[in-house]
Tab-separated table of C-alpha atoms and ligand atoms in Angstrom:
chain	number	residue	atom	x	y	z
A	1	MET	CA	0.000	0.000	0.000
A	2	PRO	CA	1.477	3.416	-0.904
A	3	VAL	CA	2.434	5.597	2.077
A	4	GLN	CA	-0.016	8.485	2.521
A	5	PRO	CA	1.786	11.828	2.289
A	6	ILE	CA	1.780	13.784	5.536
A	7	ARG	CA	-0.958	16.399	5.751
A	8	ILE	CA	-0.166	19.528	7.678
A	9	THR	CA	-2.229	22.121	9.485
A	10	VAL	CA	-0.915	25.432	10.766
A	11	LEU	CA	-2.854	27.030	13.610
A	12	GLY	CA	-2.547	30.800	13.655
A	13	THR	CA	-1.967	32.657	10.401
A	14	GLY	CA	-0.069	35.676	11.672
A	15	TYR	CA	3.489	36.362	10.719
A	16	LEU	CA	4.908	33.012	11.733
A	17	GLY	CA	1.931	30.850	10.805
A	18	ALA	CA	1.202	32.335	7.385
A	19	THR	CA	4.873	32.041	6.440
A	20	HIS	CA	5.107	28.484	7.742
A	21	ALA	CA	1.915	27.409	5.949
A	22	VAL	CA	3.044	28.881	2.642
A	23	CYS	CA	6.547	27.411	2.938
A	24	MET	CA	5.250	23.930	3.838
A	25	ALA	CA	2.998	24.057	0.773
A	26	ALA	CA	5.974	25.213	-1.291
A	27	LEU	CA	7.825	22.087	-0.077
A	28	GLY	CA	5.006	20.042	-1.612
A	29	TYR	CA	2.720	19.292	1.349
A	30	ASP	CA	-1.052	19.635	1.483
A	31	VAL	CA	-1.538	22.372	4.040
A	32	LEU	CA	-4.545	23.790	5.847
A	33	GLY	CA	-4.056	27.145	7.598
A	34	VAL	CA	-6.411	27.789	10.523
A	35	ASP	CA	-7.301	31.013	12.290
A	36	VAL	CA	-10.172	32.323	14.416
A	37	ASP	CA	-10.093	35.605	12.482
A	38	GLN	CA	-12.403	35.222	9.463
A	39	SER	CA	-11.076	38.382	7.785
A	40	LYS	CA	-7.511	37.004	7.853
A	41	ILE	CA	-8.687	33.711	6.405
A	42	ASP	CA	-10.635	35.490	3.653
A	43	ALA	CA	-7.648	37.669	2.804
A	44	LEU	CA	-5.192	34.765	2.683
A	45	SER	CA	-7.608	32.598	0.682
A	46	SER	CA	-7.809	35.331	-1.932
A	47	GLY	CA	-4.015	35.656	-2.032
A	48	THR	CA	-3.657	38.782	0.113
A	49	LEU	CA	-1.134	38.852	2.948
A	50	PRO	CA	-2.233	40.927	5.951
A	51	PHE	CA	1.384	42.110	6.472
A	52	PHE	CA	4.414	43.148	4.425
A	53	GLU	CA	6.989	40.443	3.791
A	54	PRO	CA	9.255	40.423	0.727
A	55	GLY	CA	8.897	37.273	-1.388
A	56	LEU	CA	5.909	35.844	0.448
A	57	PRO	CA	3.025	37.182	-1.721
A	58	GLY	CA	4.416	35.434	-4.822
A	59	LEU	CA	4.868	32.148	-2.980
A	60	LEU	CA	1.355	32.425	-1.487
A	61	ALA	CA	-0.145	32.913	-4.953
A	62	GLU	CA	1.813	29.962	-6.353
A	63	SER	CA	0.800	27.671	-3.485
A	64	LEU	CA	-2.881	28.643	-3.722
A	65	ALA	CA	-2.803	27.995	-7.466
A	66	THR	CA	-1.543	24.422	-6.944
A	67	GLY	CA	-4.530	23.720	-4.655
A	68	ARG	CA	-2.133	22.429	-1.969
A	69	LEU	CA	-2.787	25.356	0.346
A	70	ARG	CA	-6.167	26.248	1.844
A	71	PHE	CA	-7.362	28.251	4.812
A	72	THR	CA	-10.257	27.781	7.225
A	73	THR	CA	-11.674	28.870	10.584
A	74	ASP	CA	-13.032	25.364	11.206
A	75	PHE	CA	-11.073	23.430	13.866
A	76	ALA	CA	-13.079	20.251	13.189
A	77	GLU	CA	-11.912	20.343	9.576
A	78	ALA	CA	-8.334	20.866	10.769
A	79	ALA	CA	-8.529	17.973	13.237
A	80	ALA	CA	-9.860	15.636	10.546
A	81	PHE	CA	-7.353	16.819	7.935
A	82	GLY	CA	-4.010	16.963	9.674
A	83	ASP	CA	-1.403	14.387	10.622
A	84	VAL	CA	0.953	17.049	11.949
A	85	HIS	CA	-0.471	20.262	13.435
A	86	PHE	CA	1.841	23.254	13.880
A	87	VAL	CA	0.843	25.739	16.575
A	88	CYS	CA	1.940	29.219	15.492
A	89	VAL	CA	-0.346	31.520	17.486
A	90	GLY	CA	1.009	34.566	19.307
A	91	THR	CA	2.325	34.768	22.876
A	92	PRO	CA	2.244	38.539	23.480
A	93	GLN	CA	3.243	40.233	26.711
A	94	LYS	CA	0.458	39.984	29.284
A	95	PRO	CA	-1.082	43.389	30.018
A	96	GLY	CA	0.321	44.769	33.281
A	97	SER	CA	2.952	42.033	33.568
A	98	HIS	CA	6.218	40.876	32.017
A	99	ALA	CA	4.961	37.327	31.570
A	100	ALA	CA	3.787	35.838	28.273
A	101	ASP	CA	0.049	35.663	27.676
A	102	MET	CA	-0.656	31.989	27.006
A	103	ARG	CA	-4.362	32.204	26.376
A	104	TYR	CA	-4.124	31.942	22.574
A	105	VAL	CA	-1.833	28.912	22.656
A	106	ASP	CA	-3.973	27.169	25.274
A	107	SER	CA	-7.138	27.883	23.359
A	108	ALA	CA	-5.725	26.715	19.995
A	109	VAL	CA	-4.497	23.429	21.496
A	110	THR	CA	-7.784	22.839	23.318
A	111	GLU	CA	-9.956	23.650	20.283
A	112	LEU	CA	-7.913	21.364	18.068
A	113	ALA	CA	-7.106	18.456	20.386
A	114	SER	CA	-10.699	18.111	21.584
A	115	ARG	CA	-11.619	17.286	17.984
A	116	ILE	CA	-8.758	14.918	17.107
A	117	THR	CA	-9.931	11.310	16.905
A	118	ARG	CA	-6.798	9.562	15.598
A	119	ARG	CA	-3.038	9.472	16.003
A	120	ALA	CA	-1.590	12.928	15.440
A	121	LEU	CA	1.357	15.101	16.351
A	122	ILE	CA	0.870	18.642	17.626
A	123	VAL	CA	4.036	20.699	17.164
A	124	GLY	CA	4.459	23.974	19.021
A	125	LYS	CA	6.442	26.693	17.264
A	126	SER	CA	5.385	29.713	19.308
A	127	THR	CA	7.811	31.201	21.837
A	128	VAL	CA	6.642	30.024	25.247
A	129	PRO	CA	7.791	29.894	28.866
A	130	VAL	CA	9.808	26.759	29.575
A	131	GLY	CA	7.534	24.000	30.885
A	132	THR	CA	4.632	24.923	28.618
A	133	ALA	CA	5.057	21.980	26.237
A	134	GLU	CA	4.698	19.367	28.984
A	135	ARG	CA	1.603	21.126	30.282
A	136	LEU	CA	0.108	21.283	26.789
A	137	ALA	CA	0.919	17.624	26.132
A	138	GLN	CA	-1.128	16.670	29.161
A	139	LEU	CA	-3.908	19.068	28.211
A	140	ALA	CA	-4.085	17.611	24.680
A	141	ARG	CA	-4.215	14.034	25.983
A	142	GLU	CA	-6.955	14.944	28.427
A	143	VAL	CA	-9.260	16.762	26.019
A	144	SER	CA	-8.752	14.589	22.936
A	145	PRO	CA	-11.022	11.619	22.196
A	146	ALA	CA	-7.836	9.971	20.876
A	147	GLY	CA	-6.185	10.318	24.314
A	148	ASP	CA	-2.565	9.130	24.337
A	149	LEU	CA	-2.540	8.900	20.543
A	150	VAL	CA	-2.153	12.689	20.463
A	151	GLU	CA	1.491	13.617	21.064
A	152	LEU	CA	3.154	16.946	21.409
A	153	ALA	CA	6.555	18.145	20.223
A	154	TRP	CA	8.316	21.504	20.175
A	155	ASN	CA	10.022	22.995	17.148
A	156	PRO	CA	10.944	26.631	17.828
A	157	GLU	CA	11.023	29.110	14.980
A	158	PHE	CA	13.869	31.520	14.333
A	159	LEU	CA	12.521	33.533	11.443
A	160	ARG	CA	13.362	37.178	11.048
A	161	GLU	CA	10.790	39.506	9.582
A	162	GLY	CA	11.975	40.633	6.170
A	163	PHE	CA	13.761	37.276	5.677
A	164	ALA	CA	10.901	35.013	6.720
A	165	VAL	CA	10.843	32.786	3.615
A	166	GLU	CA	14.616	32.411	3.505
A	167	ASP	CA	14.791	31.634	7.242
A	168	THR	CA	11.996	29.039	6.979
A	169	LEU	CA	13.254	27.224	3.893
A	170	HIS	CA	16.988	27.581	4.653
A	171	PRO	CA	17.274	27.870	8.442
A	172	ASP	CA	20.617	28.013	10.266
A	173	ARG	CA	19.456	25.001	12.276
A	174	LEU	CA	16.417	22.955	13.214
A	175	VAL	CA	15.553	22.053	16.774
A	176	PHE	CA	13.195	19.172	17.569
A	177	GLY	CA	11.987	18.915	21.122
A	178	VAL	CA	10.456	15.454	21.391
A	179	ALA	CA	9.164	13.014	23.958
A	180	SER	CA	9.209	9.905	21.731
A	181	GLU	CA	11.017	8.342	18.780
A	182	TRP	CA	7.776	8.454	16.812
A	183	ALA	CA	7.566	12.245	17.211
A	184	GLU	CA	11.201	12.628	16.118
A	185	GLU	CA	10.609	10.398	13.112
A	186	ARG	CA	7.526	12.395	12.090
A	187	LEU	CA	9.425	15.678	12.302
A	188	ARG	CA	12.304	14.217	10.334
A	189	GLN	CA	9.793	13.246	7.628
A	190	VAL	CA	8.182	16.699	7.552
A	191	TYR	CA	11.522	18.474	7.362
A	192	ALA	CA	13.183	15.924	5.049
A	193	PRO	CA	13.707	18.442	2.187
A	194	ILE	CA	15.384	20.898	4.561
A	195	LEU	CA	17.463	18.251	6.340
A	196	ALA	CA	18.597	17.003	2.930
A	197	ALA	CA	20.369	20.336	2.500
A	198	ASP	CA	22.642	19.465	5.473
A	199	THR	CA	20.823	21.812	7.847
A	200	PRO	CA	22.166	21.165	11.362
A	201	LEU	CA	19.606	19.405	13.558
A	202	VAL	CA	19.512	19.345	17.342
A	203	VAL	CA	17.172	16.749	18.825
A	204	ALA	CA	16.356	17.590	22.421
A	205	ASP	CA	13.819	17.167	25.186
A	206	LEU	CA	10.797	19.465	25.292
A	207	ARG	CA	12.210	21.834	27.913
A	208	THR	CA	15.545	22.377	26.204
A	209	SER	CA	13.858	23.102	22.897
A	210	GLU	CA	11.633	25.727	24.520
A	211	LEU	CA	14.665	27.319	26.136
A	212	VAL	CA	16.671	27.452	22.903
A	213	LYS	CA	14.363	30.092	21.537
A	214	VAL	CA	14.384	32.481	24.479
A	215	ALA	CA	18.091	31.889	25.033
A	216	ALA	CA	18.827	32.795	21.398
A	217	ASN	CA	16.707	35.934	21.449
A	218	SER	CA	18.153	36.988	24.802
A	219	PHE	CA	21.654	36.594	23.408
A	220	LEU	CA	20.821	38.677	20.342
A	221	ALA	CA	19.209	41.392	22.466
A	222	THR	CA	22.221	41.384	24.780
A	223	LYS	CA	24.605	41.761	21.865
A	224	ILE	CA	22.686	44.785	20.555
A	225	SER	CA	22.462	46.379	23.988
A	226	TYR	CA	26.146	45.694	24.581
A	227	ILE	CA	27.172	47.755	21.574
A	228	ASN	CA	24.622	50.426	22.483
A	229	ALA	CA	26.071	50.591	26.004
A	230	MET	CA	29.452	51.149	24.364
A	231	ALA	CA	27.806	53.939	22.348
A	232	GLU	CA	26.879	55.641	25.612
A	233	VAL	CA	30.515	55.453	26.700
A	234	CYS	CA	31.606	56.785	23.309
A	235	GLU	CA	29.260	59.729	23.685
A	236	ALA	CA	30.848	60.581	27.023
A	237	THR	CA	34.373	60.385	25.632
A	238	GLY	CA	34.130	61.608	22.058
A	239	ALA	CA	35.013	58.160	20.697
A	240	ASP	CA	33.280	56.765	17.611
A	241	ILE	CA	30.964	53.760	18.125
A	242	ASN	CA	30.965	52.813	14.445
A	243	LEU	CA	34.731	52.435	14.380
A	244	LEU	CA	34.650	50.625	17.713
A	245	ALA	CA	31.995	48.196	16.429
A	246	GLU	CA	33.958	47.633	13.236
A	247	ALA	CA	37.125	46.862	15.177
A	248	LEU	CA	35.260	44.424	17.442
A	249	SER	CA	33.581	42.742	14.477
A	250	HIS	CA	36.932	41.666	13.009
A	251	ASP	CA	37.492	39.515	16.070
A	252	ALA	CA	36.084	36.224	14.807
A	253	ARG	CA	35.113	35.306	18.375
A	254	ILE	CA	32.805	38.326	18.527
A	255	GLY	CA	31.640	38.719	14.921
A	256	GLY	CA	29.811	41.667	13.437
A	257	ARG	CA	26.227	40.426	13.268
A	258	PHE	CA	23.787	42.024	15.719
A	259	LEU	CA	26.544	44.408	16.694
A	260	LYS	CA	25.057	47.365	14.874
A	261	PRO	CA	24.668	50.329	17.184
A	262	GLY	CA	21.715	52.673	16.920
A	263	LEU	CA	18.238	53.119	18.262
A	264	GLY	CA	18.112	49.547	19.532
A	265	PHE	CA	15.806	46.605	19.154
A	266	GLY	CA	12.040	46.411	18.956
A	267	GLY	CA	9.489	44.208	17.236
A	268	GLY	CA	7.199	41.411	18.275
A	269	CYS	CA	9.942	39.149	19.676
A	270	LEU	CA	13.099	40.481	21.300
A	271	PRO	CA	11.561	42.952	23.805
A	272	LYS	CA	8.769	40.678	24.999
A	273	ASP	CA	10.955	37.573	25.016
A	274	ILE	CA	13.588	39.017	27.343
A	275	ARG	CA	10.827	40.178	29.699
A	276	ALA	CA	8.934	36.879	29.653
A	277	PHE	CA	12.205	35.006	30.221
A	278	GLN	CA	12.887	37.055	33.355
A	279	ALA	CA	9.335	36.458	34.604
A	280	ARG	CA	9.634	32.702	34.056
A	281	ALA	CA	13.117	32.510	35.581
A	282	GLN	CA	11.807	34.253	38.695
A	283	GLU	CA	8.975	31.706	38.948
A	284	LEU	CA	11.585	28.964	38.725
A	285	GLY	CA	13.675	30.570	41.473
A	286	VAL	CA	16.555	31.495	39.142
A	287	GLY	CA	15.638	35.122	38.474
A	288	HIS	CA	19.186	36.144	39.461
A	289	ALA	CA	20.605	34.130	36.540
A	290	VAL	CA	18.949	36.384	33.974
A	291	ALA	CA	18.744	39.594	36.017
A	292	PHE	CA	21.148	41.165	33.499
A	293	LEU	CA	18.327	41.103	30.951
A	294	ASP	CA	16.725	43.944	32.845
A	295	GLN	CA	19.855	46.000	32.121
A	296	VAL	CA	19.677	44.909	28.483
A	297	ASP	CA	16.106	46.233	28.370
A	298	GLN	CA	17.022	49.499	30.076
A	299	ILE	CA	20.021	50.181	27.824
A	300	ASN	CA	17.699	49.624	24.884
A	301	ILE	CA	15.061	52.059	26.159
A	302	ARG	CA	17.736	54.663	27.004
A	303	ARG	CA	18.685	54.958	23.336
A	304	ARG	CA	15.226	56.329	22.613
A	305	VAL	CA	15.512	58.873	25.411
A	306	ARG	CA	18.969	59.860	24.143
A	307	VAL	CA	17.499	60.762	20.743
A	308	LEU	CA	15.070	63.082	22.476
A	309	ASP	CA	17.916	64.710	24.412
A	310	MET	CA	19.838	65.182	21.182
A	311	ALA	CA	16.800	66.676	19.481
A	312	ARG	CA	16.358	69.128	22.336
A	313	GLU	CA	20.048	70.079	22.228
A	314	LEU	CA	19.899	70.673	18.483
A	315	VAL	CA	16.910	73.027	18.600
A	316	GLY	CA	18.108	75.016	21.582
A	317	GLY	CA	16.366	73.268	24.482
A	318	ASP	CA	12.635	73.357	23.872
A	319	LEU	CA	10.811	71.011	21.530
A	320	SER	CA	7.365	72.566	21.770
A	321	GLY	CA	6.130	73.757	18.405
A	322	VAL	CA	9.251	72.499	16.639
A	323	ARG	CA	8.378	70.874	13.336
A	324	ILE	CA	10.031	67.444	13.240
A	325	ALA	CA	10.088	64.918	10.399
A	326	ALA	CA	10.297	61.419	11.889
A	327	LEU	CA	11.583	59.112	9.145
A	328	GLY	CA	10.507	55.562	9.858
A	329	ALA	CA	7.900	53.944	12.086
A	330	ALA	CA	8.537	50.211	11.566
A	331	PHE	CA	10.779	48.448	14.084
A	332	LYS	CA	13.216	47.718	11.281
A	333	PRO	CA	13.359	48.244	7.504
A	334	ASN	CA	11.558	45.895	5.086
A	335	SER	CA	8.760	45.395	7.593
A	336	ASP	CA	5.469	47.131	8.312
A	337	ASP	CA	5.505	45.864	11.909
A	338	VAL	CA	5.288	48.621	14.524
A	339	ARG	CA	5.107	46.415	17.623
A	340	ASP	CA	7.399	47.966	20.244
A	341	ALA	CA	9.010	49.977	17.448
A	342	PRO	CA	11.760	52.300	18.711
A	343	ALA	CA	11.049	54.719	15.839
A	344	LEU	CA	7.380	55.142	16.648
A	345	ASP	CA	8.137	55.400	20.352
A	346	VAL	CA	10.501	58.311	19.696
A	347	ALA	CA	7.845	60.026	17.542
A	348	ARG	CA	5.301	59.568	20.332
A	349	MET	CA	7.636	61.022	22.986
A	350	LEU	CA	8.424	64.020	20.782
A	351	TYR	CA	4.706	64.582	20.278
A	352	LEU	CA	4.098	64.391	24.033
A	353	GLU	CA	6.751	67.084	24.494
A	354	GLY	CA	4.772	69.373	22.217
A	355	ALA	CA	6.738	68.944	18.998
A	356	ASP	CA	4.862	69.159	15.707
A	357	VAL	CA	5.758	65.635	14.489
A	358	ILE	CA	5.189	64.283	10.988
A	359	VAL	CA	5.870	60.587	10.549
A	360	TYR	CA	6.684	58.909	7.262
A	361	ASP	CA	7.365	55.212	6.752
A	362	PRO	CA	7.382	53.591	3.296
A	363	GLU	CA	5.250	50.643	4.497
A	364	ALA	CA	4.168	51.090	8.115
A	365	ASN	CA	2.129	54.319	8.095
A	366	ALA	CA	-1.209	52.479	8.265
A	367	ASN	CA	-0.169	50.231	11.165
A	368	ALA	CA	1.391	53.169	12.988
A	369	HIS	CA	-1.779	55.210	12.532
A	370	ARG	CA	-3.811	52.434	14.136
A	371	VAL	CA	-1.574	52.514	17.229
A	372	TYR	CA	-1.048	56.287	17.436
A	373	PRO	CA	-3.869	58.023	15.567
A	374	ASP	CA	-2.911	61.389	17.081
A	375	LEU	CA	0.347	61.580	15.156
A	376	VAL	CA	0.357	63.148	11.680
A	377	TYR	CA	1.473	60.882	8.832
A	378	ALA	CA	2.903	62.023	5.493
A	379	ASP	CA	2.504	60.133	2.221
A	380	SER	CA	6.032	60.727	1.018
A	381	LEU	CA	9.519	61.578	2.203
A	382	ALA	CA	9.265	64.981	0.519
A	383	ASP	CA	5.981	65.781	2.269
A	384	ALA	CA	7.400	64.717	5.628
A	385	VAL	CA	10.507	66.892	5.489
A	386	SER	CA	8.928	69.978	3.876
A	387	GLY	CA	9.270	72.877	6.280
A	388	ALA	CA	10.897	70.732	9.001
A	389	ASP	CA	13.081	72.325	11.657
A	390	LEU	CA	14.651	68.960	12.387
A	391	VAL	CA	14.770	65.591	10.619
A	392	LEU	CA	15.210	62.294	12.473
A	393	LEU	CA	16.264	59.093	10.729
A	394	LEU	CA	14.699	56.388	12.921
A	395	THR	CA	14.328	53.291	10.677
A	396	GLU	CA	17.037	52.645	8.100
A	397	TRP	CA	14.943	52.138	4.947
A	398	ASP	CA	16.895	52.296	1.655
A	399	GLU	CA	14.689	55.207	0.576
A	400	PHE	CA	16.186	57.285	3.390
A	401	ARG	CA	19.749	56.039	2.878
A	402	GLU	CA	19.577	56.932	-0.792
A	403	ALA	CA	17.969	60.367	-0.375
A	404	ASP	CA	20.045	63.267	-1.689
A	405	PRO	CA	21.073	65.610	1.160
A	406	VAL	CA	21.197	68.571	-1.222
A	407	ALA	CA	17.642	67.987	-2.484
A	408	LEU	CA	16.335	67.345	1.054
A	409	GLY	CA	18.078	70.508	2.206
A	410	LEU	CA	15.973	72.552	-0.207
A	411	LEU	CA	12.737	71.238	1.351
A	412	VAL	CA	13.419	71.706	5.052
A	413	ARG	CA	13.268	74.958	6.996
A	414	SER	CA	16.450	74.184	8.929
A	415	ARG	CA	19.061	71.632	7.926
A	416	ARG	CA	19.330	69.602	11.071
A	417	MET	CA	19.590	65.821	10.976
A	418	ILE	CA	19.835	63.167	13.671
A	419	ASP	CA	20.848	59.799	12.266
A	420	ALA	CA	19.734	57.365	14.954
A	421	ARG	CA	20.601	54.299	12.850
A	422	HIS	CA	24.031	55.124	11.370
A	423	ALA	CA	22.436	54.872	7.964
A	424	LEU	CA	23.488	58.136	6.325
A	425	ASP	CA	26.682	59.479	4.813
A	426	ALA	CA	27.614	62.077	7.421
A	427	GLU	CA	30.214	63.735	5.194
A	428	ALA	CA	27.679	64.238	2.393
A	429	TYR	CA	25.210	65.822	4.816
A	430	LEU	CA	27.852	68.094	6.337
A	431	ALA	CA	28.984	69.095	2.846
A	432	ALA	CA	25.361	69.973	1.997
A	433	GLY	CA	25.250	72.339	4.948
A	434	TRP	CA	23.423	70.181	7.488
A	435	GLU	CA	24.019	70.163	11.210
A	436	PHE	CA	24.419	66.446	11.721
A	437	ARG	CA	24.307	64.246	14.811
A	438	ALA	CA	24.525	60.474	15.144
A	439	LEU	CA	24.108	58.319	18.235
A	440	GLY	CA	27.513	57.416	19.659
A	441	ARG	CA	29.539	59.432	17.174
A	442	PRO	CA	30.970	62.882	17.584
A	443	ILE	CA	30.087	64.050	14.034
A	444	GLY	CA	29.388	67.741	13.745
A	445	THR	CA	30.066	68.305	17.455
A	446	THR	CA	32.885	70.303	18.999
A	447	VAL	CA	34.956	67.126	19.464
A	448	ASP	CA	34.565	66.313	15.792
A	449	GLN	CA	35.481	69.842	14.749
A	450	GLU	CA	38.626	69.656	16.885
A	451	ARG	CA	39.460	66.295	15.342
A	452	ARG	CA	38.920	67.623	11.826
A	453	ALA	CA	41.128	70.624	12.624
A	454	VAL	CA	43.913	68.295	13.815
A	455	ALA	CA	43.537	66.127	10.714
B	1	UDX	C1	13.979	38.191	15.839
B	1	UDX	C2	15.032	37.077	15.754
B	1	UDX	O1	16.122	37.505	14.937
B	1	UDX	C3	14.428	35.831	15.200
B	1	UDX	O2	15.378	34.783	15.165
B	1	UDX	C4	13.278	35.453	16.110
B	1	UDX	O3	12.737	34.255	15.823
B	1	UDX	C5	12.233	36.563	16.109
B	1	UDX	O4	12.867	37.744	16.581
B	1	UDX	P1	12.897	39.970	14.194
B	1	UDX	O5	12.104	40.432	15.354
B	1	UDX	O6	12.240	39.795	12.874
B	1	UDX	O7	13.585	38.565	14.521
B	1	UDX	O8	14.045	41.044	13.997
B	1	UDX	P2	15.635	41.100	13.993
B	1	UDX	O9	16.135	41.144	12.618
B	1	UDX	O10	16.214	40.102	14.907
B	1	UDX	O11	15.827	42.573	14.622
B	1	UDX	C6	15.348	42.880	15.923
B	1	UDX	C7	15.595	44.322	16.269
B	1	UDX	O12	16.965	44.545	16.572
B	1	UDX	C8	15.226	45.339	15.199
B	1	UDX	O13	14.547	46.421	15.823
B	1	UDX	C9	16.561	45.787	14.650
B	1	UDX	O14	16.514	47.114	14.160
B	1	UDX	C10	17.443	45.686	15.870
B	1	UDX	N1	18.865	45.440	15.591
B	1	UDX	C11	19.263	44.277	14.970
B	1	UDX	C12	19.815	46.363	15.993
B	1	UDX	O15	19.491	47.413	16.554
B	1	UDX	N2	21.133	46.098	15.755
B	1	UDX	C13	21.554	44.967	15.149
B	1	UDX	O16	22.775	44.800	14.982
B	1	UDX	C14	20.594	44.027	14.738
C-alpha cells in the first residue's frame, strides 16, 4: 500500500503561521491554515497577505494555485485533515505584567485536540515559557477523544521579519523537542527536504527546545544592547561607536552580526521575550541568573531617550512647536511591523513634548496610525521633510539612505539631521550644509570639529 503523504495544518496565520503554511505548501505538502479571524482567512484565501513580507506574496499565490494550500476557521476540519499540526499563534506580553500571555496557545491546542480522533502530532512553534510543552501535552491528551494517541513536540522558529521565507526554507538550524522516537521520526519526515540540505539538527527534550528560543533571542538582544552601552561610553568620551563596532567585528570570536549600534531593538519578539524570560526565571527561582536582561532592556530604552535629548540640544532646548520629520515607524526596515518599534516610540515622545511631528514610513504608516492616531502621517519623504526644523532618521529604509542631502536641504526649513541608525553618509550631509548628529559618534560636534582641525 502506498504511504499516505503527511498532511499539515498550521494554527494561527499571523506572521509566523502564514509564512510556515506557505513554505510547507511550497515544499510540496497539502496544508490547511487555521485562524479564528475570518477576515484574515478570507484575505489569505484570496491571495492577500495581511502584512508586508518580501517574497511571500508570490509564494502564497503559487501555493494557492496548486490547490495544496487552503485556509479555514473550522477546527473540526483541521482535526480531521491533519497528521501534523503546527501551533503558530502569538504569545504577546500579558497586560500589566512581564509574563507571556498563554491564552491563545492554550485555546488553539484545546480547540484542536478536543476534535482529534486519531493518532496525530501537535508541534508547538510559538515562543513560550519553559515547561509549557509538557503542560500542553497533558492538556491535549486529556481533552482529545484519541487520548494518548495525540502527542506533542516543540520545534521553535527563528525567522526574522523581512527574511521570513529564507529563514523558513533555509534555516541556520532545526531544533526538535520530542518526547518519543515516533515524534522525532515524524518531524524528520516533515523536514526531510530541509534536512537534505545538510541543515544542522539538534534533537532535544521538550524543555531544552523551549529554552533554545528564548536563550537565542536573549543573546541577540544582549549583543545589541552591549554595543549600544558602548555607544553611551563613546558619547561621554568623544570616541566613535561605528569604528569601535567595526574593530570588534573583526574579532572572529565576537563577529559583526547584531553588533550594529543605533536606536536599539524592537518588534514582536526580542523585547517581549527578554521580559517573559525574566518572569519565568523568577517563577523557577533562578531570576538572578537572567537579572542582566533587565539592564539589556534598560540600555535599549535609554537609546530612545537619548534621541530626544539630542533633538532638544539641536533646537536650543525646547521642543514645543518644533516641526520634526520622523523618518521611519517600523521596528526595522523591510517590515510594516510597529510592535514595540523604537522609531514610533521616539515620535510619540516628541509629540508628548509638544513637537509638531510628521511621521513617514514607506510601508508602516497604516499600522502606525492604528496605534497612534494622534500623530500626523505624510505620504512621502518629501511631504514629511517639507518645512521641518529637524529631521530624524529612525528606521534605516533604503529610501532614506539613498535620499540626496542637497535635495532634502531645499525642502526643510532648517538643515538639522539626527541619524539614529548610522544609515546616512555624514560627510555628504555636512557638505550639503546640514548640522548632523549620530548616536555614539561625535560628528558635527565640537569634538569632531577639533578632530577635523587636527587632521
Ligand atoms: C527576531 C530574531 O532575529 C528571530 O530569530 C526570532 O525568531 C524573532 O525575533 P525579528 O524580530 O524579525 O527577529 O528582527 P531582527 O532582525 O532580529 O531585529 C530585531 C531588532 O533589533 C530590530 O529592531 C533591529 O533594528 C534591531 N537590531 C538588529 C539592531 O538594533 N542592531 C543589530 O545589529 C541588529
